[in-house]
Coordinates of C-alpha atoms and ligand atoms in Angstrom, one line a residue:
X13 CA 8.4 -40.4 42.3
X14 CA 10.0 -39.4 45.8
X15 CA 12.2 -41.9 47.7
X16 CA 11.3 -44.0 50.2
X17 CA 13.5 -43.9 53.3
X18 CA 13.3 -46.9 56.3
X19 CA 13.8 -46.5 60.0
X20 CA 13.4 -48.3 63.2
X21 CA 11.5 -45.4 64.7
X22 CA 9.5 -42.3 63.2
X23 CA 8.6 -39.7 65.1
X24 CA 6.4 -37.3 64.0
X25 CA 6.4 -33.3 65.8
X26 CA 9.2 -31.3 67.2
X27 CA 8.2 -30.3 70.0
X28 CA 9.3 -31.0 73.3
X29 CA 7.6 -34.6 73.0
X30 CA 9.5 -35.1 69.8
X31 CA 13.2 -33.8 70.2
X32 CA 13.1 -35.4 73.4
X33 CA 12.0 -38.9 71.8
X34 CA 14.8 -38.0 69.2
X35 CA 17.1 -37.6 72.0
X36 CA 16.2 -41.3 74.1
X37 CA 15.7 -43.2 70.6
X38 CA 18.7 -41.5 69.5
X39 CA 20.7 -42.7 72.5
X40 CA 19.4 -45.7 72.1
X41 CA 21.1 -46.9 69.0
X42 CA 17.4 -46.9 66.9
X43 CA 18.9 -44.1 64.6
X44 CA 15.3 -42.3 64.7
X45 CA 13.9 -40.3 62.1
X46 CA 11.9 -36.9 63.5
X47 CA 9.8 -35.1 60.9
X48 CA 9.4 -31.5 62.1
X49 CA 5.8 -30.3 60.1
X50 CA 4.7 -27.0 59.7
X51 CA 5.7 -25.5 63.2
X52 CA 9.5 -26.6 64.0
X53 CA 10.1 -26.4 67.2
X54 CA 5.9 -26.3 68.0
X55 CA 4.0 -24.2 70.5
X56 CA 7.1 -22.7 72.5
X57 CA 8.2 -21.0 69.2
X58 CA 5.2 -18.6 69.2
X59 CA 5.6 -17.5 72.7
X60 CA 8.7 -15.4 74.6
X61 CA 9.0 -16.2 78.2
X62 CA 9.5 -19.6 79.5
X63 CA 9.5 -19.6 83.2
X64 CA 8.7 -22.8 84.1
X65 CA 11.3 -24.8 82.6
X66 CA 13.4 -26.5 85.2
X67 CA 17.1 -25.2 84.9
X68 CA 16.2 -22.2 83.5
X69 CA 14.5 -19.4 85.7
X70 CA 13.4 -17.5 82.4
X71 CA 14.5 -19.1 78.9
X72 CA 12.9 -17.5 75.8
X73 CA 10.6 -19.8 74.0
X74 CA 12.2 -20.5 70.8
X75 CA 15.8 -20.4 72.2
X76 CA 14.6 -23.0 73.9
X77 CA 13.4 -25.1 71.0
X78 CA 16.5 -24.5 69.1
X79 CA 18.9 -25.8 72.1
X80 CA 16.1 -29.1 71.6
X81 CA 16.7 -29.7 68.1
X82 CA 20.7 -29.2 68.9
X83 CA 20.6 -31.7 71.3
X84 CA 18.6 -34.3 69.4
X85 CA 20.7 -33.7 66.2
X86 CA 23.5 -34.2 68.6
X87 CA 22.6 -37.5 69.6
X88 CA 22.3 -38.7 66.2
X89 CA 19.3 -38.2 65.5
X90 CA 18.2 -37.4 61.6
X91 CA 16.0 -34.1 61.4
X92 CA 13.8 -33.4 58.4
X93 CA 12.1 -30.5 57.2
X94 CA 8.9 -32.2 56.1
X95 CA 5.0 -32.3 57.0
X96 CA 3.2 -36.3 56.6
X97 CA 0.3 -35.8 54.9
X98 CA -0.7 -39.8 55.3
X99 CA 0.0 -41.7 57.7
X100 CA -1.2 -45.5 57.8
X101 CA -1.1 -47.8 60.8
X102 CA -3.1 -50.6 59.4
X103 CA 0.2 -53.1 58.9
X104 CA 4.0 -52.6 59.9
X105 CA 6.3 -52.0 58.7
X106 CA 4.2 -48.5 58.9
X107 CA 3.9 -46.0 56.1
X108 CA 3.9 -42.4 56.1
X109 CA 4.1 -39.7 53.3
X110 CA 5.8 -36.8 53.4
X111 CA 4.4 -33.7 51.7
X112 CA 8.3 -33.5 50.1
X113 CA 7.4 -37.0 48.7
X114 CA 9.2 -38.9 50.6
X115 CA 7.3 -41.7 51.6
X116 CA 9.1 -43.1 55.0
X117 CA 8.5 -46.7 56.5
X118 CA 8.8 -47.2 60.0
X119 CA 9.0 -50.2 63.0
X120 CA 7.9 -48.1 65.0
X121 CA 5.9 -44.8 65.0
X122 CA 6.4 -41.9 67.4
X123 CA 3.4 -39.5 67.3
X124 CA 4.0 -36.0 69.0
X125 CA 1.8 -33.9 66.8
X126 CA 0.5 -31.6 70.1
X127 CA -2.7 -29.7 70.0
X128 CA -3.8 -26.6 69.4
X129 CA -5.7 -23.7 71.7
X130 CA -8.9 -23.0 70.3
X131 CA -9.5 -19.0 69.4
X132 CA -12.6 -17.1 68.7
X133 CA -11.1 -15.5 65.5
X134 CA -11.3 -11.8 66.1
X135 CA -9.0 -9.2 64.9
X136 CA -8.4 -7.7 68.1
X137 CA -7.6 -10.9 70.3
X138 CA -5.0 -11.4 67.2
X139 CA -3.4 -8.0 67.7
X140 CA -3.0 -8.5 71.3
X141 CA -2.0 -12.4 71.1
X142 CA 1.3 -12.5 73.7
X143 CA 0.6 -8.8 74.6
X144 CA -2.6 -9.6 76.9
X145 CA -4.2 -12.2 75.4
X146 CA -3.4 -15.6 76.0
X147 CA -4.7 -19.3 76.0
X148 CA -2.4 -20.7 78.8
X149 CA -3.0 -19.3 82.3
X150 CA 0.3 -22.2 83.8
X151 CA 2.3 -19.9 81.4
X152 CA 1.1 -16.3 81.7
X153 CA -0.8 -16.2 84.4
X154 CA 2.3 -14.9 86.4
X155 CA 2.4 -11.5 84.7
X156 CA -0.8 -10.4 85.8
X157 CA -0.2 -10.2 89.7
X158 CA -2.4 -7.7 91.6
X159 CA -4.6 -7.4 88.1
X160 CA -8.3 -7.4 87.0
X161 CA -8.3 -10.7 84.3
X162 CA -11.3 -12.0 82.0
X163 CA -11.3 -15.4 80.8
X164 CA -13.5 -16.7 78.2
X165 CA -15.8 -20.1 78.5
X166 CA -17.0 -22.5 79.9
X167 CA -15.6 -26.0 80.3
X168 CA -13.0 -27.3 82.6
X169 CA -10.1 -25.5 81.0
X170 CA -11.7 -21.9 81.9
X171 CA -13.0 -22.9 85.1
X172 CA -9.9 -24.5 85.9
X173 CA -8.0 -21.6 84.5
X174 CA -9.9 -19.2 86.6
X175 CA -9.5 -21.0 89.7
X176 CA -5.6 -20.7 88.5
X177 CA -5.6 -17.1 88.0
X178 CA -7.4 -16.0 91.4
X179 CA -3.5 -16.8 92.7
X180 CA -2.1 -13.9 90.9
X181 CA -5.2 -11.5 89.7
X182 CA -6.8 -8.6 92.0
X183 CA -10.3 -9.7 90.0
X184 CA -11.2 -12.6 87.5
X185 CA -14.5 -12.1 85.1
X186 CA -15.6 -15.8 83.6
X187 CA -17.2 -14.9 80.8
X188 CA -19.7 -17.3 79.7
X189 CA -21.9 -17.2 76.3
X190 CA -24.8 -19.5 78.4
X191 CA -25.9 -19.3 81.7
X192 CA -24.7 -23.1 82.7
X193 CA -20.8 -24.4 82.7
X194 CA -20.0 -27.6 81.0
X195 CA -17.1 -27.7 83.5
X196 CA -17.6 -30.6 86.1
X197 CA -19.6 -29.8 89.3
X198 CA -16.6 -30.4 91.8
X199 CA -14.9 -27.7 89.9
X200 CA -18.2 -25.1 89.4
X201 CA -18.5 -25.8 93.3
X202 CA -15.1 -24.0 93.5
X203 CA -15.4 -21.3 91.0
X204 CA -18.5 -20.4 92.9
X205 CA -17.3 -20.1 96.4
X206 CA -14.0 -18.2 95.2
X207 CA -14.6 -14.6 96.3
X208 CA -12.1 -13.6 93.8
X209 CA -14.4 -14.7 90.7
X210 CA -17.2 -13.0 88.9
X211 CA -19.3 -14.9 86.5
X212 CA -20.6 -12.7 83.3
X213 CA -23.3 -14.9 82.0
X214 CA -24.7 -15.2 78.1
X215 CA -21.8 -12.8 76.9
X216 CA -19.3 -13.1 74.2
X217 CA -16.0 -11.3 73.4
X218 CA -16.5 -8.8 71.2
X219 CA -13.4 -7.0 71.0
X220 CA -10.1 -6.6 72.5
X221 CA -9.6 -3.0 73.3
X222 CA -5.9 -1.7 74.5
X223 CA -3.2 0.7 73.8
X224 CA -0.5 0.3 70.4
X225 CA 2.2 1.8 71.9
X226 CA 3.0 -0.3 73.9
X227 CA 0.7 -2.9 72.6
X228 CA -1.6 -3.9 75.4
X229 CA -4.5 -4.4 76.7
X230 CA -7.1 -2.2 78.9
X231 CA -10.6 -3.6 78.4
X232 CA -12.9 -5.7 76.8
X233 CA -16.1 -5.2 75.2
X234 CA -18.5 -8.1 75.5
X235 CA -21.9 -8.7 74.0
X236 CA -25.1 -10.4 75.6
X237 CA -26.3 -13.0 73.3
X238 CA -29.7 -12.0 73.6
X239 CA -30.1 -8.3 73.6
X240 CA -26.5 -6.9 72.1
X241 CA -26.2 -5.3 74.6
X242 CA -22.6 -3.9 75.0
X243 CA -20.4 -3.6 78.2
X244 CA -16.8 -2.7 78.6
X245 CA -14.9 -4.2 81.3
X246 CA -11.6 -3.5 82.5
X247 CA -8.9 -5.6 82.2
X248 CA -5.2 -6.3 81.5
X249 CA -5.1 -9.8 80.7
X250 CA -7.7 -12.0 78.4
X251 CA -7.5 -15.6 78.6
X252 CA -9.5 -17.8 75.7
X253 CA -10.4 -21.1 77.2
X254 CA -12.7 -22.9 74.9
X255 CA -11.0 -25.8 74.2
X256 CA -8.1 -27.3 72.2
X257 CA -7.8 -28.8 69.4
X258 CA -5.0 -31.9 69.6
X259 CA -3.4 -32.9 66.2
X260 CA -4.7 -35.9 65.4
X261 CA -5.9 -35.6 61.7
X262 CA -3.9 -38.5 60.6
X263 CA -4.4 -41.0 62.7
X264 CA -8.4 -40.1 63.3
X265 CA -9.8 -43.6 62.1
X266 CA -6.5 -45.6 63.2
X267 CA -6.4 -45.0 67.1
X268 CA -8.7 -45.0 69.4
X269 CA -9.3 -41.5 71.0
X270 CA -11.3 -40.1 74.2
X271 CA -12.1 -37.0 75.6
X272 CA -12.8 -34.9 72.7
X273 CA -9.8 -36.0 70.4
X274 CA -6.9 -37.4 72.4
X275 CA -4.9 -40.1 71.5
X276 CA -5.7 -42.8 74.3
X277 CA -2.5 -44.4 75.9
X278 CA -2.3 -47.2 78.2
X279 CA -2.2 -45.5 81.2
X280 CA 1.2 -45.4 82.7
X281 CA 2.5 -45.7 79.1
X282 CA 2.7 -44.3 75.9
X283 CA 0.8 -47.4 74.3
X284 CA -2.0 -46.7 71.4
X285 CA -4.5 -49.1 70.8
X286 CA -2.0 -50.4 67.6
X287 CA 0.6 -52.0 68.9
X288 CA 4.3 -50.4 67.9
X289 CA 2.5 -47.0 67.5
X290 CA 3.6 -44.0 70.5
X291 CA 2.1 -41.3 71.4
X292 CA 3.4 -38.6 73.5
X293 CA 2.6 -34.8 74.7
X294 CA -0.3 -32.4 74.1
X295 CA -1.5 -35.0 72.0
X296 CA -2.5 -37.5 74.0
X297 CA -2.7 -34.9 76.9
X298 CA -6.3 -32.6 78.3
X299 CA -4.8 -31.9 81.5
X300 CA -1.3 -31.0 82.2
X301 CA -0.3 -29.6 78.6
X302 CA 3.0 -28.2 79.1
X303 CA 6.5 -28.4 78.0
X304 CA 7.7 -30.6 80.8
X305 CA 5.2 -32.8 81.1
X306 CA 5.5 -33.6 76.8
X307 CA 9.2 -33.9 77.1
X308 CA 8.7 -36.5 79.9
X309 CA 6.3 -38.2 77.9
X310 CA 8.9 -38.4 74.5
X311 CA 11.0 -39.9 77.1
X312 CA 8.4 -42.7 77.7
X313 CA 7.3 -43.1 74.0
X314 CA 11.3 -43.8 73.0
X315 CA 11.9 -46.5 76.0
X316 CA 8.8 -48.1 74.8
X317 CA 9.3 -47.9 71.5
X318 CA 13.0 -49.7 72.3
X319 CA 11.0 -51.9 74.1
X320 CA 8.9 -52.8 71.6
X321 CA 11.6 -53.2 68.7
X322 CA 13.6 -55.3 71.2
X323 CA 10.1 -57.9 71.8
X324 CA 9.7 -57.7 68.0
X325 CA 13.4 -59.3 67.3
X326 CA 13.5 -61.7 70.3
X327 CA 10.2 -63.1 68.5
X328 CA 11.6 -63.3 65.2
X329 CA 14.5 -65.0 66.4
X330 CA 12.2 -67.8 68.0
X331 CA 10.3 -67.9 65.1
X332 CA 13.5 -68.4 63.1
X333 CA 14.9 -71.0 65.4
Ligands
FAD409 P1 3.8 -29.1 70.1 O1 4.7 -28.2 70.8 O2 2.4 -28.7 69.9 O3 4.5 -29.5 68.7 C1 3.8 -30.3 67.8 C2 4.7 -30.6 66.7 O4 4.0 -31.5 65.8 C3 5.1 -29.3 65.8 O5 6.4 -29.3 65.6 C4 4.3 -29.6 64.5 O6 5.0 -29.0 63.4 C5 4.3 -31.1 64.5 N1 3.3 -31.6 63.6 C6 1.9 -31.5 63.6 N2 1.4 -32.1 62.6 C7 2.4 -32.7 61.9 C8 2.4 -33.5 60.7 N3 1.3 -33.7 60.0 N4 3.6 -33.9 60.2 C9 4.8 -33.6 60.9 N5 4.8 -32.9 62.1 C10 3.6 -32.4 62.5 N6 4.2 -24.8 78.4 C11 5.0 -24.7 79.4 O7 5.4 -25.6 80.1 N7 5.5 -23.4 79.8 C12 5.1 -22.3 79.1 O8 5.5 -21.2 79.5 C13 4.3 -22.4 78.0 N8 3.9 -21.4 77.3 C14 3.1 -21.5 76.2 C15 2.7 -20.4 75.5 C16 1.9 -20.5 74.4 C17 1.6 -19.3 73.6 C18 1.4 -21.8 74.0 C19 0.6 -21.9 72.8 C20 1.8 -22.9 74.7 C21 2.6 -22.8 75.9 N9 2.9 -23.9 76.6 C22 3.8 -23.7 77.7 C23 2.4 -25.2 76.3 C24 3.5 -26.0 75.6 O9 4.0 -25.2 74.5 C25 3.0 -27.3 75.1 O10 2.5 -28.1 76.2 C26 4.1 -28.1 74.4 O11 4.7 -27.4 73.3 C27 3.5 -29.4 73.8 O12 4.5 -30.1 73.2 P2 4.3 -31.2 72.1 O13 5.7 -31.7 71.8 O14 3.3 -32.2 72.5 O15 3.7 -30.5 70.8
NAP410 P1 -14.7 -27.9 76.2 O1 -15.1 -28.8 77.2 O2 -15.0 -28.2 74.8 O3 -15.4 -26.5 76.6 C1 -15.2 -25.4 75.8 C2 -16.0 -24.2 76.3 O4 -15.8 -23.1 75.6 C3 -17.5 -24.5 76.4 O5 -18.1 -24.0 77.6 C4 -18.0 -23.7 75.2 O6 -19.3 -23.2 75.3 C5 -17.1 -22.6 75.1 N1 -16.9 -22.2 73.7 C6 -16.5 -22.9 72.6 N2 -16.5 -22.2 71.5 C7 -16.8 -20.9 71.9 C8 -16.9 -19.7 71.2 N3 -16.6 -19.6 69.9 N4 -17.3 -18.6 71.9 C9 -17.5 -18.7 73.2 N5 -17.4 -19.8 74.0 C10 -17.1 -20.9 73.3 O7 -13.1 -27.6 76.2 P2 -12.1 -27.7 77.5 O8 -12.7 -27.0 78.6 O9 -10.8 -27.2 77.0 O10 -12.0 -29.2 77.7 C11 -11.6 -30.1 76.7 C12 -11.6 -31.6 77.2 O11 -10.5 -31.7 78.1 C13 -12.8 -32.0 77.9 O12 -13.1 -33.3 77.7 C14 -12.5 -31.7 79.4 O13 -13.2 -32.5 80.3 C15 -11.0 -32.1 79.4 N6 -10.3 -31.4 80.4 C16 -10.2 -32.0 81.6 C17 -9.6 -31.4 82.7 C18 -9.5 -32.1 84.0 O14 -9.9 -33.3 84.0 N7 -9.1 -31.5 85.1 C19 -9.1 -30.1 82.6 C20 -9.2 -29.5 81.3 C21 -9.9 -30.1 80.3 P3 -20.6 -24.1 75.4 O15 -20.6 -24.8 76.8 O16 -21.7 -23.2 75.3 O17 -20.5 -25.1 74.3

């Protein structure tokens, strides 16, 4: 039997939604509890440059995520190395178990789990991952100035990506595996006017091709769905759009959730549909997804969640009265 630890607040991730929810619910006297899960420090620890991080013109990304954690920890708040494997919402105080088996309860529940970038699985956009291949043109698209680019799919994320890119790239190729987007028509409108994009319909990625040393990329090879036929186009950067993934496997039958998967928040706020229960960052978060935009939104979730726990006694002490 593991022990069971209380706190006012949980928060679950540590990434920039996370350690920055540490840091407000720290400050704010709720002596937090952040469970880090398998990636600590999230997302920014698998890439280098961070660019786009105010008060730093280039920080890498896992410095960055360790100056986080340092900050939080600073503030008092109490970092654990351990992954919830259960969460449940369905009464408070809420109750969450740790893979360690540490089962902890909580007032309050922070949830800053982020999402993932959806990959195709081959072994040549592995080998080229941060050397050419990417899944966030906001974050990369800057190297490729004066470039030829490909990006792969065909929602709103590659449209919108490609849209992106044309402010940096000498050529972008969408590369589509039907002949019709899923991407809304305001944004097809655009991708089709923009002199900058080519559209490569029924085609899918079927290998990465570049150089080892350095590692980099030079071309890709792309199928047609129908006939096999191969083509090699030149490139130097490959960016996979076709979708993300947010982190939401425990609380999939507890909150409500739109748009493929994201935690829906009362807009404005970091409010689930249970009451007490936060959710912040990538998350809860199709459109922006970045670093800034998640730490803002750990901000939110901690005042809330102060908020909340400060409702929550003033009623008790009526009721006590
Ligand atoms: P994440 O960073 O995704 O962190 C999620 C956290 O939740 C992790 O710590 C994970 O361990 C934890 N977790 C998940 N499940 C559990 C569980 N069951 N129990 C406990 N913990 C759990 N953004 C920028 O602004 N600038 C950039 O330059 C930039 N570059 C990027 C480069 C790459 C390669 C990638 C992938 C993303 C990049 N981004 C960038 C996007 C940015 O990283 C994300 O928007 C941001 O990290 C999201 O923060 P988050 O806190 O919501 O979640
Ligand atoms: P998405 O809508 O799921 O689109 C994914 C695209 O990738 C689809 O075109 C799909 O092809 C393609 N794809 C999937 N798997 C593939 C594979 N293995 N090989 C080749 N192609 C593959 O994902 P998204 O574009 O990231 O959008 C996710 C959600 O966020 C949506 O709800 C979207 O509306 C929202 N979003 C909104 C905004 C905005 O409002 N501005 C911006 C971005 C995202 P098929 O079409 O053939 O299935």
């Amino acid at each position: 039997m593991g022990d069971t630890r209380h706190t006012k607040v949980l928060i679950i991730g540590s990434g920039p939604a996370g350690y920055t929810a540490g840091v407000y619910a720290s400050r704010a006297m709720l002596n937090p509890i952040l469970v880090q899960g398998i990636e600590p420090g999230g997302q920014l620890t698998t890439t280098t440059e961070v660019e786009n991080w105010p008060g730093d013109t280039e920080v890498q990304g896992p410095d960055l995520m360790v100056r986080m954690e340092a900050h939080a920890k600073a503030m008092g708040c109490e970092i654990i190395g351990d992954i919830i494997s259960d969460l449940d919402l369905s009464q408070r105080p809420f109750t969450a178990k740790g893979d360690s088996g540490t089962t902890y309860t909580a007032d309050a529940v922070i949830l800053a789990t982020g999402a993932r970038a959806k990959w195709l699985g081959l072994p040549s956009e592995e080998k080229f991952k941060g050397f050419g291949v990417s899944a966030c043109a906001t974050c990369d698209g800057f190297f490729y100035r004066g470039q030829e680019i490909v990006v792969i799919g065909g929602g709103n994320t590659a449209v919108e990506e490609a849209l992106f890119l044309t402010n940096f790239a000498s050529k972008v190729t969408l590369i589509h595996r039907r002949d019709e987007l899923r991407a809304e028509k305001i944004l097809q409108d655009r991708l089709f006017k923009n002199p900058k994009i080519e559209t490569l319909w029924f085609h899918q990625l079927d290998e990465v091709v570049g150089t080892d040393n350095p590692l980099g990329v030079e071309a890709v090879r792309v199928k047609h769905v129908q006939t096999g036929e191969i083509t090699e186009i030149p490139c130097k950067g490959v960016f996979v759009a076709i979708g993300h993934a947010p982190a939401n496997e425990l609380v999939q039958d507890q909150l409500e959730m739109h748009m493929g998967g994201y935690v829906k928040v009362k807009p404005g706020t970091s409010a689930t549909s249970v009451p007490g229960v936060f959710a912040a960052g990538d998350i809860t978060d199709p459109v922006y997804r970045q670093a800034i935009t998640s730490a803002g939104m750990g901000c939110m979730a901690a005042l809330d969640a102060e908020r909340f726990l400060a409702e929550q006694e003033d009623t008790a002490e009526l009721a006590a009265e």
